[in-house]
Short mmCIF file of C-alpha atoms in Angstrom, two decimals:
data_model
loop_
_atom_site.label_atom_id
_atom_site.label_comp_id
_atom_site.label_asym_id
_atom_site.label_seq_id
_atom_site.Cartn_x
_atom_site.Cartn_y
_atom_site.Cartn_z
CA MET O 1076 -11.64 -0.49 54.25
CA TRP O 1077 -11.12 2.88 52.60
CA PHE O 1078 -8.04 3.46 54.79
CA ILE O 1079 -6.63 0.00 53.99
CA GLY O 1080 -7.30 0.61 50.30
CA CYS O 1081 -5.33 3.86 50.46
CA LEU O 1082 -2.44 2.09 52.19
CA MET O 1083 -2.44 -0.63 49.52
CA ALA O 1084 -2.43 1.99 46.77
CA VAL O 1085 0.54 3.74 48.35
CA ALA O 1086 2.32 0.40 48.74
CA LEU O 1087 1.68 -0.50 45.10
CA LEU O 1088 3.00 2.88 43.97
CA ALA O 1089 6.11 2.44 46.11
CA VAL O 1090 6.71 -1.08 44.83
CA GLY O 1091 6.08 0.06 41.28
CA GLY O 1092 8.58 2.87 41.69
CA TRP O 1093 11.15 0.47 43.14
CA ILE O 1094 10.68 -1.97 40.26
CA GLY O 1095 10.94 0.86 37.76
CA TYR O 1096 14.16 2.08 39.34
CA ARG O 1097 15.75 -1.39 39.50
CA VAL O 1098 14.54 -2.81 36.20
CA TRP O 1099 14.48 0.19 33.87
CA PRO O 1100 15.40 0.02 31.01
CA ARG O 1101 15.46 -3.79 31.16
CA LYS O 1102 12.80 -5.80 29.34
CA LEU O 1103 11.11 -9.02 30.36
CA LEU O 1104 10.76 -11.16 27.25
CA VAL O 1105 7.47 -13.05 27.66
CA PRO O 1106 5.03 -14.75 25.26
CA TRP O 1107 1.99 -13.16 26.90
CA LYS O 1108 0.58 -9.74 26.19
CA ASN O 1109 -0.64 -9.33 29.75
CA CYS O 1110 2.45 -9.53 31.95
CA ASP O 1111 1.43 -7.36 34.89
CA PRO O 1112 3.31 -8.38 38.04
CA VAL O 1113 1.41 -9.95 40.93
CA ILE O 1114 2.12 -9.10 44.56
CA PHE O 1115 2.13 -12.06 46.96
CA PHE O 1116 3.04 -12.74 50.58
CA ARG O 1117 4.87 -15.85 51.73
CA ASN O 1118 6.25 -16.48 55.21
CA ASP O 1119 5.45 -12.88 56.16
CA ARG O 1120 7.52 -11.58 53.26
CA MET O 1121 6.25 -9.76 50.21
CA GLY O 1122 7.18 -10.83 46.70
CA ILE O 1123 6.38 -9.82 43.14
CA ALA O 1124 5.76 -12.54 40.55
CA VAL O 1125 5.21 -12.38 36.81
CA PRO O 1126 2.79 -14.70 34.95
CA THR O 1127 5.25 -17.26 33.63
CA GLU O 1128 6.05 -20.94 33.96
CA TYR O 1129 9.79 -20.30 34.40
CA LEU O 1130 11.63 -17.06 35.06
CA VAL O 1131 15.22 -17.15 33.80
CA ALA O 1132 17.99 -14.66 33.09
CA LYS O 1133 20.45 -14.70 30.22
CA VAL O 1134 23.79 -13.86 31.84
CA GLY O 1135 26.23 -14.39 29.00
CA ASP O 1136 26.47 -14.86 25.25
CA TYR O 1137 29.77 -16.32 24.04
CA ARG O 1138 30.90 -17.20 20.56
CA GLU O 1139 33.84 -19.20 21.94
CA THR O 1140 33.23 -22.58 23.57
CA ALA O 1141 36.13 -22.02 25.98
CA SER O 1142 34.62 -18.80 27.31
CA ALA O 1143 31.25 -20.51 27.79
CA ASP O 1144 32.93 -23.30 29.77
CA LEU O 1145 34.95 -20.93 31.90
CA TYR O 1146 32.23 -18.44 32.80
CA ARG O 1147 29.69 -21.21 33.37
CA ASP O 1148 32.01 -22.82 35.92
CA LEU O 1149 32.88 -19.45 37.45
CA LEU O 1150 29.19 -18.83 38.14
CA ARG O 1151 28.73 -22.34 39.49
CA THR O 1152 31.48 -21.84 42.06
CA ARG O 1153 30.97 -18.17 42.98
CA GLY O 1154 27.39 -17.37 42.05
CA GLY O 1155 25.45 -19.06 44.87
CA ASP O 1156 22.83 -21.80 44.79
CA ASP O 1157 20.80 -20.42 41.87
CA ALA O 1158 23.83 -20.40 39.57
CA LYS O 1159 24.55 -24.09 40.20
CA SER O 1160 21.65 -24.91 37.86
CA ILE O 1161 23.03 -22.72 35.06
CA MET O 1162 22.19 -23.89 31.53
CA VAL O 1163 24.07 -23.55 28.24
CA CYS O 1164 21.91 -23.14 25.15
CA GLN O 1165 22.94 -22.72 21.53
CA GLY O 1166 21.45 -20.47 18.90
CA THR O 1167 20.43 -21.82 15.49
CA GLY O 1168 22.08 -20.97 12.21
CA PHE O 1169 25.70 -19.94 11.70
CA ALA O 1170 25.02 -16.21 12.07
CA GLU O 1171 23.42 -16.80 15.46
CA ARG O 1172 25.62 -19.67 16.64
CA SER O 1173 26.73 -18.92 20.18
CA HIS O 1174 26.67 -20.34 23.67
CA ARG O 1175 24.12 -18.57 25.83
CA LEU O 1176 24.16 -18.92 29.60
CA PHE O 1177 20.81 -18.92 31.42
CA VAL O 1178 20.27 -18.94 35.19
CA PRO O 1179 16.90 -20.24 36.51
CA LEU O 1180 15.38 -17.85 39.04
CA GLU O 1181 12.71 -17.86 41.71
CA ASN O 1182 9.64 -16.12 40.30
CA ASN O 1183 10.05 -13.16 42.60
CA LEU O 1184 11.41 -9.91 41.22
CA LEU O 1185 12.17 -8.64 44.72
CA SER O 1186 14.82 -11.36 45.14
CA ALA O 1187 15.77 -12.15 41.53
CA ILE O 1188 16.82 -8.65 40.47
CA PRO O 1189 19.02 -7.86 43.50
CA TYR O 1190 20.66 -11.27 43.07
CA LEU O 1191 21.47 -10.57 39.41
CA ASP O 1192 22.71 -7.08 40.27
CA SER O 1193 25.07 -8.61 42.83
CA LEU O 1194 26.51 -10.96 40.18
CA ALA O 1195 27.10 -8.02 37.85
CA SER O 1196 28.66 -5.87 40.58
CA ARG O 1197 31.13 -8.68 41.35
CA ASN O 1198 32.07 -8.98 37.66
CA LEU O 1199 30.73 -12.53 37.52
CA ILE O 1200 28.44 -11.62 34.62
CA PRO O 1201 28.71 -8.81 32.04
CA ASP O 1202 24.97 -8.04 32.19
CA TYR O 1203 21.63 -9.82 32.30
CA GLN O 1204 18.28 -9.95 30.57
CA LEU O 1205 15.11 -11.47 32.01
CA TYR O 1206 13.18 -14.09 30.03
CA SER O 1207 9.84 -15.80 30.55
CA TRP O 1208 9.94 -19.44 29.45
CA THR O 1209 7.39 -22.15 28.92
CA TYR O 1210 8.18 -25.85 29.34
CA LYS O 1211 8.82 -26.02 25.57
CA ASP O 1212 11.44 -23.29 25.94
CA ARG O 1213 13.23 -24.93 28.85
CA SER O 1214 13.26 -28.56 27.70
CA PRO O 1215 15.60 -28.18 24.65
CA CYS O 1216 17.94 -25.95 26.62
CA GLN O 1217 18.24 -28.58 29.35
CA GLU O 1218 19.04 -31.24 26.74
CA GLN O 1219 21.68 -29.03 25.15
CA SER O 1220 23.21 -28.36 28.56
CA LEU O 1221 23.51 -32.08 29.25
CA GLU O 1222 25.15 -32.67 25.85
CA PHE O 1223 27.50 -29.74 26.47
CA GLN O 1224 28.51 -31.20 29.86
CA GLU O 1225 29.00 -34.71 28.45
CA ALA O 1226 31.29 -33.39 25.71
CA PHE O 1227 33.23 -31.41 28.32
CA ASP O 1228 33.67 -34.47 30.55
CA LYS O 1229 34.90 -36.63 27.65
CA SER O 1230 37.52 -34.01 26.82
CA GLY O 1231 39.42 -34.99 29.95
CA GLN O 1232 40.28 -38.33 28.33
CA ILE O 1233 42.16 -36.71 25.42
CA LEU O 1234 45.76 -35.46 25.54
CA LEU O 1235 46.78 -32.06 24.23
CA ARG O 1236 49.52 -33.59 22.09
CA ASN O 1237 46.80 -35.33 20.05
CA ILE O 1238 45.32 -31.97 18.98
CA PRO O 1239 47.00 -29.95 16.18
CA ASP O 1240 48.68 -26.83 17.53
CA LYS O 1241 46.64 -24.52 15.30
CA ARG O 1242 43.43 -25.71 16.93
CA LEU O 1243 44.87 -25.22 20.41
CA LEU O 1244 45.86 -21.57 20.13
CA ALA O 1245 42.45 -19.84 20.15
CA PRO O 1246 41.01 -21.70 23.18
CA MET O 1247 44.36 -21.37 24.95
CA ALA O 1248 44.26 -17.61 24.45
CA ASP O 1249 40.69 -17.54 25.80
CA PHE O 1250 41.88 -19.44 28.87
CA LEU O 1251 44.75 -17.01 29.46
CA VAL O 1252 42.47 -13.96 29.18
CA PHE O 1253 39.94 -15.52 31.54
CA LYS O 1254 42.52 -16.40 34.20
CA SER O 1255 43.96 -12.90 34.22
CA ALA O 1256 40.50 -11.26 34.21
CA THR O 1257 39.34 -13.37 37.18
CA ASP O 1258 42.53 -12.99 39.22
CA VAL O 1259 41.71 -12.18 42.85
CA ARG O 1260 43.70 -8.93 42.61
CA VAL O 1261 41.51 -7.82 39.73
CA PHE O 1262 38.28 -8.87 41.45
CA ASN O 1263 39.29 -7.13 44.67
CA ARG O 1264 40.40 -4.01 42.76
CA ALA O 1265 43.89 -4.09 44.22
CA ASP O 1266 45.91 -0.89 44.08
CA PRO O 1267 47.66 -0.97 41.73
CA LYS O 1268 45.44 -3.37 39.82
CA PRO O 1269 47.44 -5.74 37.59
CA PRO O 1270 46.80 -5.26 33.87
CA VAL O 1271 44.54 -7.94 32.40
CA LEU O 1272 45.80 -9.62 29.24
CA THR O 1273 44.38 -8.32 25.99
CA PRO O 1274 43.30 -10.90 23.37
CA SER O 1275 46.35 -10.08 21.22
CA GLN O 1276 48.72 -10.45 24.19
CA ALA O 1277 47.08 -13.73 25.14
CA THR O 1278 47.37 -15.07 21.59
CA GLU O 1279 51.06 -14.16 21.46
CA LEU O 1280 51.74 -15.77 24.84
CA ALA O 1281 49.77 -18.90 23.85
CA GLU O 1282 51.93 -19.26 20.73
CA ASP O 1283 55.11 -18.85 22.78
CA VAL O 1284 53.97 -21.41 25.37
CA VAL O 1285 53.17 -24.01 22.71
CA ILE O 1286 56.48 -23.46 20.88
CA VAL O 1287 58.55 -23.71 24.07
CA ALA O 1288 56.64 -26.74 25.34
CA ARG O 1289 57.22 -28.56 22.05
CA PHE O 1290 60.88 -27.50 21.92
CA TYR O 1291 61.66 -28.92 25.38
CA ALA O 1292 59.15 -31.82 25.19
CA LEU O 1293 57.20 -30.51 28.19
CA PRO O 1294 53.70 -31.55 29.30
CA LEU O 1295 51.83 -28.54 27.92
CA ASP O 1296 48.97 -28.70 30.41
CA TYR O 1297 51.33 -28.62 33.41
CA PHE O 1298 53.34 -25.81 31.86
CA LEU O 1299 50.08 -23.85 31.57
CA GLY O 1300 49.25 -24.76 35.16
CA ILE O 1301 52.54 -23.32 36.42
CA GLY O 1302 51.82 -20.01 34.67
CA ALA O 1303 48.35 -19.87 36.21
CA VAL O 1304 49.48 -20.58 39.76
CA GLU O 1305 52.47 -18.26 39.59
CA ASN O 1306 50.83 -15.08 38.29
CA ASN O 1307 47.71 -15.91 36.25
CA TYR O 1308 49.77 -15.08 33.16
CA MET O 1309 50.28 -11.42 34.11
CA GLY O 1310 53.69 -9.78 34.14
CA VAL O 1311 53.52 -8.38 37.66
CA ILE O 1312 56.71 -8.26 39.72
CA GLY O 1313 56.48 -10.50 42.77
CA ASP O 1314 58.40 -11.54 45.89
CA LEU O 1315 59.37 -7.92 46.52
CA ASN O 1316 60.56 -8.73 50.05
CA HIS O 1317 62.51 -11.84 49.08
CA ALA O 1318 66.29 -11.64 49.50
CA VAL O 1319 69.30 -14.01 49.45
CA TRP O 1320 72.81 -13.98 50.88
CA LYS O 1321 75.73 -14.05 48.41
CA THR O 1322 79.50 -13.83 48.60
CA HIS O 1323 79.57 -10.73 46.42
CA PRO O 1324 77.07 -8.53 44.54
CA GLN O 1325 76.68 -8.74 40.77
CA ARG O 1326 75.55 -6.26 38.18
CA GLY O 1327 72.13 -4.81 38.95
CA ASP O 1328 71.95 -6.28 42.48
CA VAL O 1329 70.39 -4.16 45.21
CA VAL O 1330 72.41 -4.73 48.40
CA LEU O 1331 70.26 -4.68 51.54
CA ARG O 1332 72.86 -5.67 54.15
CA ARG O 1333 76.50 -6.69 54.52
CA ARG O 1334 77.82 -9.17 57.07
CA LYS O 1335 81.04 -11.17 57.46
CA GLY O 1336 82.09 -10.87 53.84
CA LYS O 1337 78.62 -11.62 52.46
CA VAL O 1338 75.87 -9.43 51.09
CA LEU O 1339 72.09 -9.71 51.28
CA VAL O 1340 70.59 -8.80 47.91
CA ARG O 1341 67.04 -8.34 46.74
CA ASN O 1342 65.78 -11.37 44.81
CA ASN O 1343 62.37 -10.37 43.44
CA ALA O 1344 60.57 -12.43 40.78
CA ARG O 1345 59.61 -11.34 37.27
CA GLY O 1346 56.98 -11.94 34.67
CA VAL O 1347 54.39 -14.60 33.98
CA TRP O 1348 56.59 -17.35 35.39
CA GLN O 1349 57.79 -15.46 38.49
CA ILE O 1350 61.45 -16.34 38.00
CA THR O 1351 63.72 -14.71 40.57
CA ARG O 1352 66.90 -12.86 39.65
CA GLU O 1353 69.17 -15.61 41.01
CA THR O 1354 67.15 -18.35 39.32
CA LEU O 1355 67.49 -16.46 36.05
CA ARG O 1356 71.25 -16.48 36.46
CA TYR O 1357 71.08 -20.23 37.01
CA ALA O 1358 68.84 -20.60 33.94
CA GLN O 1359 71.36 -18.72 31.81
CA ALA O 1360 74.07 -21.16 32.91
CA LEU O 1361 71.75 -24.05 32.01
CA TYR O 1362 71.24 -22.52 28.59
CA LEU O 1363 74.96 -22.28 27.90
CA ALA O 1364 75.35 -25.97 28.77
CA ASP O 1365 72.22 -26.91 26.81
CA LEU O 1366 73.59 -25.37 23.61
CA GLN O 1367 75.53 -28.60 23.14
CA LYS O 1368 72.32 -30.65 23.04
CA ARG O 1369 69.65 -28.50 21.38
CA ASP O 1370 69.51 -26.33 18.27
CA TYR O 1371 68.22 -23.02 19.58
CA ALA O 1372 68.21 -21.61 16.06
CA ALA O 1373 64.99 -23.60 15.62
CA LEU O 1374 63.24 -21.20 18.00
CA PRO O 1375 61.79 -17.90 16.76
CA GLU O 1376 64.26 -15.09 17.32
CA ALA O 1377 62.14 -13.46 20.04
CA LEU O 1378 62.29 -16.67 22.11
CA ARG O 1379 66.02 -17.33 21.85
CA PRO O 1380 67.64 -17.00 25.30
CA GLU O 1381 70.01 -14.17 26.13
CA VAL O 1382 72.99 -14.17 28.47
CA LEU O 1383 73.03 -10.82 30.25
CA LEU O 1384 74.82 -9.66 33.39
CA ASP O 1385 71.68 -8.02 34.77
CA PRO O 1386 68.70 -10.42 34.78
CA ASP O 1387 66.27 -7.47 34.79
CA GLU O 1388 67.34 -6.69 31.23
CA ILE O 1389 66.09 -10.03 29.89
CA LYS O 1390 63.07 -9.58 27.61
CA GLY O 1391 59.64 -10.84 28.58
CA ALA O 1392 59.23 -13.38 25.78
CA THR O 1393 62.59 -14.93 26.63
CA LEU O 1394 61.38 -15.55 30.17
CA THR O 1395 59.00 -18.16 28.75
CA THR O 1396 61.96 -19.98 27.22
CA PHE O 1397 63.90 -19.86 30.48
CA ALA O 1398 60.83 -21.15 32.37
CA GLY O 1399 60.60 -24.04 29.92
CA LEU O 1400 64.30 -24.82 30.32
CA LEU O 1401 64.02 -24.79 34.12
CA PHE O 1402 61.01 -27.12 33.96
CA ARG O 1403 62.86 -29.43 31.57
CA ASP O 1404 65.89 -29.49 33.86
CA LEU O 1405 63.70 -30.41 36.84
CA LEU O 1406 61.95 -33.16 34.88
CA ASP O 1407 65.34 -34.64 34.00
CA HIS O 1408 66.50 -34.29 37.61
CA PHE O 1409 63.48 -36.26 38.88
CA ASP O 1410 63.56 -38.83 36.06
CA GLY O 1411 60.32 -37.57 34.49
CA ASN O 1412 58.29 -37.40 37.72
CA ILE O 1413 56.00 -34.49 36.89
CA MET O 1414 54.70 -33.84 40.41
CA GLN O 1415 58.19 -33.74 41.91
CA ALA O 1416 59.43 -31.47 39.10
CA VAL O 1417 56.47 -29.08 39.44
CA GLY O 1418 56.87 -29.00 43.21
CA ALA O 1419 60.57 -28.19 42.80
CA TYR O 1420 59.73 -25.28 40.51
CA ASN O 1421 58.34 -23.61 43.62
CA GLY O 1422 60.24 -25.18 46.52
CA GLY O 1423 63.54 -26.08 44.87
CA PRO O 1424 65.01 -29.53 44.05
CA GLY O 1425 65.87 -30.14 47.70
CA LYS O 1426 62.35 -29.55 48.97
CA PRO O 1427 59.63 -29.87 46.32
CA ASN O 1428 56.37 -28.20 47.34
CA LEU O 1429 53.81 -30.94 46.71
CA GLN O 1430 50.87 -28.75 47.73
CA TYR O 1431 51.91 -26.33 45.00
CA ALA O 1432 52.25 -29.28 42.61
CA ALA O 1433 48.72 -30.49 43.45
CA LEU O 1434 47.30 -27.04 42.71
CA VAL O 1435 49.15 -26.91 39.39
CA ARG O 1436 47.89 -30.41 38.54
CA ASN O 1437 44.26 -29.44 39.18
CA ILE O 1438 44.52 -26.36 36.96
CA ALA O 1439 46.41 -28.33 34.31
CA HIS O 1440 43.68 -30.98 34.09
CA TYR O 1441 40.94 -28.35 33.98
CA ALA O 1442 42.76 -26.29 31.34
CA ARG O 1443 43.19 -29.40 29.20
CA LYS O 1444 39.46 -30.20 29.33
CA VAL O 1445 38.48 -26.62 28.46
CA ILE O 1446 40.95 -26.33 25.59
CA ILE O 1447 40.20 -29.73 24.05
CA HIS O 1448 36.44 -29.28 24.41
CA ALA O 1449 36.69 -25.93 22.64
CA ALA O 1450 39.09 -27.23 19.97
CA ASN O 1451 36.78 -30.13 19.09
CA SER O 1452 33.61 -28.04 19.29
CA ASP O 1453 35.02 -25.28 17.11
CA LYS O 1454 36.19 -27.88 14.60
CA GLU O 1455 32.65 -29.33 14.36
CA GLN O 1456 31.15 -25.87 13.90
CA THR O 1457 33.63 -25.03 11.15
CA SER O 1458 32.95 -28.34 9.42
CA SER O 1459 29.19 -27.79 9.55
CA VAL O 1460 29.59 -24.40 7.87
CA HIS O 1461 31.67 -25.76 5.01
#
């Protein structure tokens, strides 16, 4: 018995050291003064429990409704089984008003803490804090989560054109930042890693997207979906190995091969909308013809198209205008059929890529729900303050 007692003491010291290493300086917020952990064995495996009804972790605290929606769904899809039961709770009072994300956990520190660490290491959560809840703590949070979900679901029945532009911009910018920050190249730490949009860059791009969509009478949600599928709103050069045959090179073309009076030139894509060099030349021709129909002086100066011999010299903001014009041209070509037009943005008018169109549609519908939910929620919060 003395020998077994010594072994147990050594084991407790080892476990205590491990907990101290993993948890320090984290705090477990509990209503009891005595919160010593309890060692237990289940199915031949050791665990460490704390005296609580429910062990949960706060994994996010967001002022913006859009961010709460986006990171909640990110955890649901990538965070494993525990994260599927994630809850959204709201603070009380204007100074504390925020959306707090809580993940219910198994009452076992030996599994809960490594799980949370894995979420943080994969950039799925910024950090975490352990909480001990009673039934009275959990019940209102569950009710708020249900109300939050119901409001989100109803947002899918509202169109973006029914929301004033000023209320759209902030949640749109949040969506753009989120999509760039959760891009697979960012998560996988690609070399070189694409630069994530800053809030100011996202706000500027959101304003440009709304202006161009209104100018060309485009479905705003699908226009957003195209930007997400193409490059997650980041200005990274793409299609570096893409090339086309032409009768003769033009200014700025990089000739890769010559054959029978033709040249093979590099045709890489640029910017948020991944428009290739040759497509930009086509877009400039569209613009010159479109001048007879539309008053481009109504656009802000930074968005007015340019006609340049070298497409690489076209400014980034103008690329949004050209993308809108190309989308408008495709919508007209397919008599307003959005899926055909979106598919042609990727595959060309002769062979629309309907798989691409379906992906754009899914993102468009989700973006609309997030943006409208946030726009309506933020409006209610502002009204309650005044």
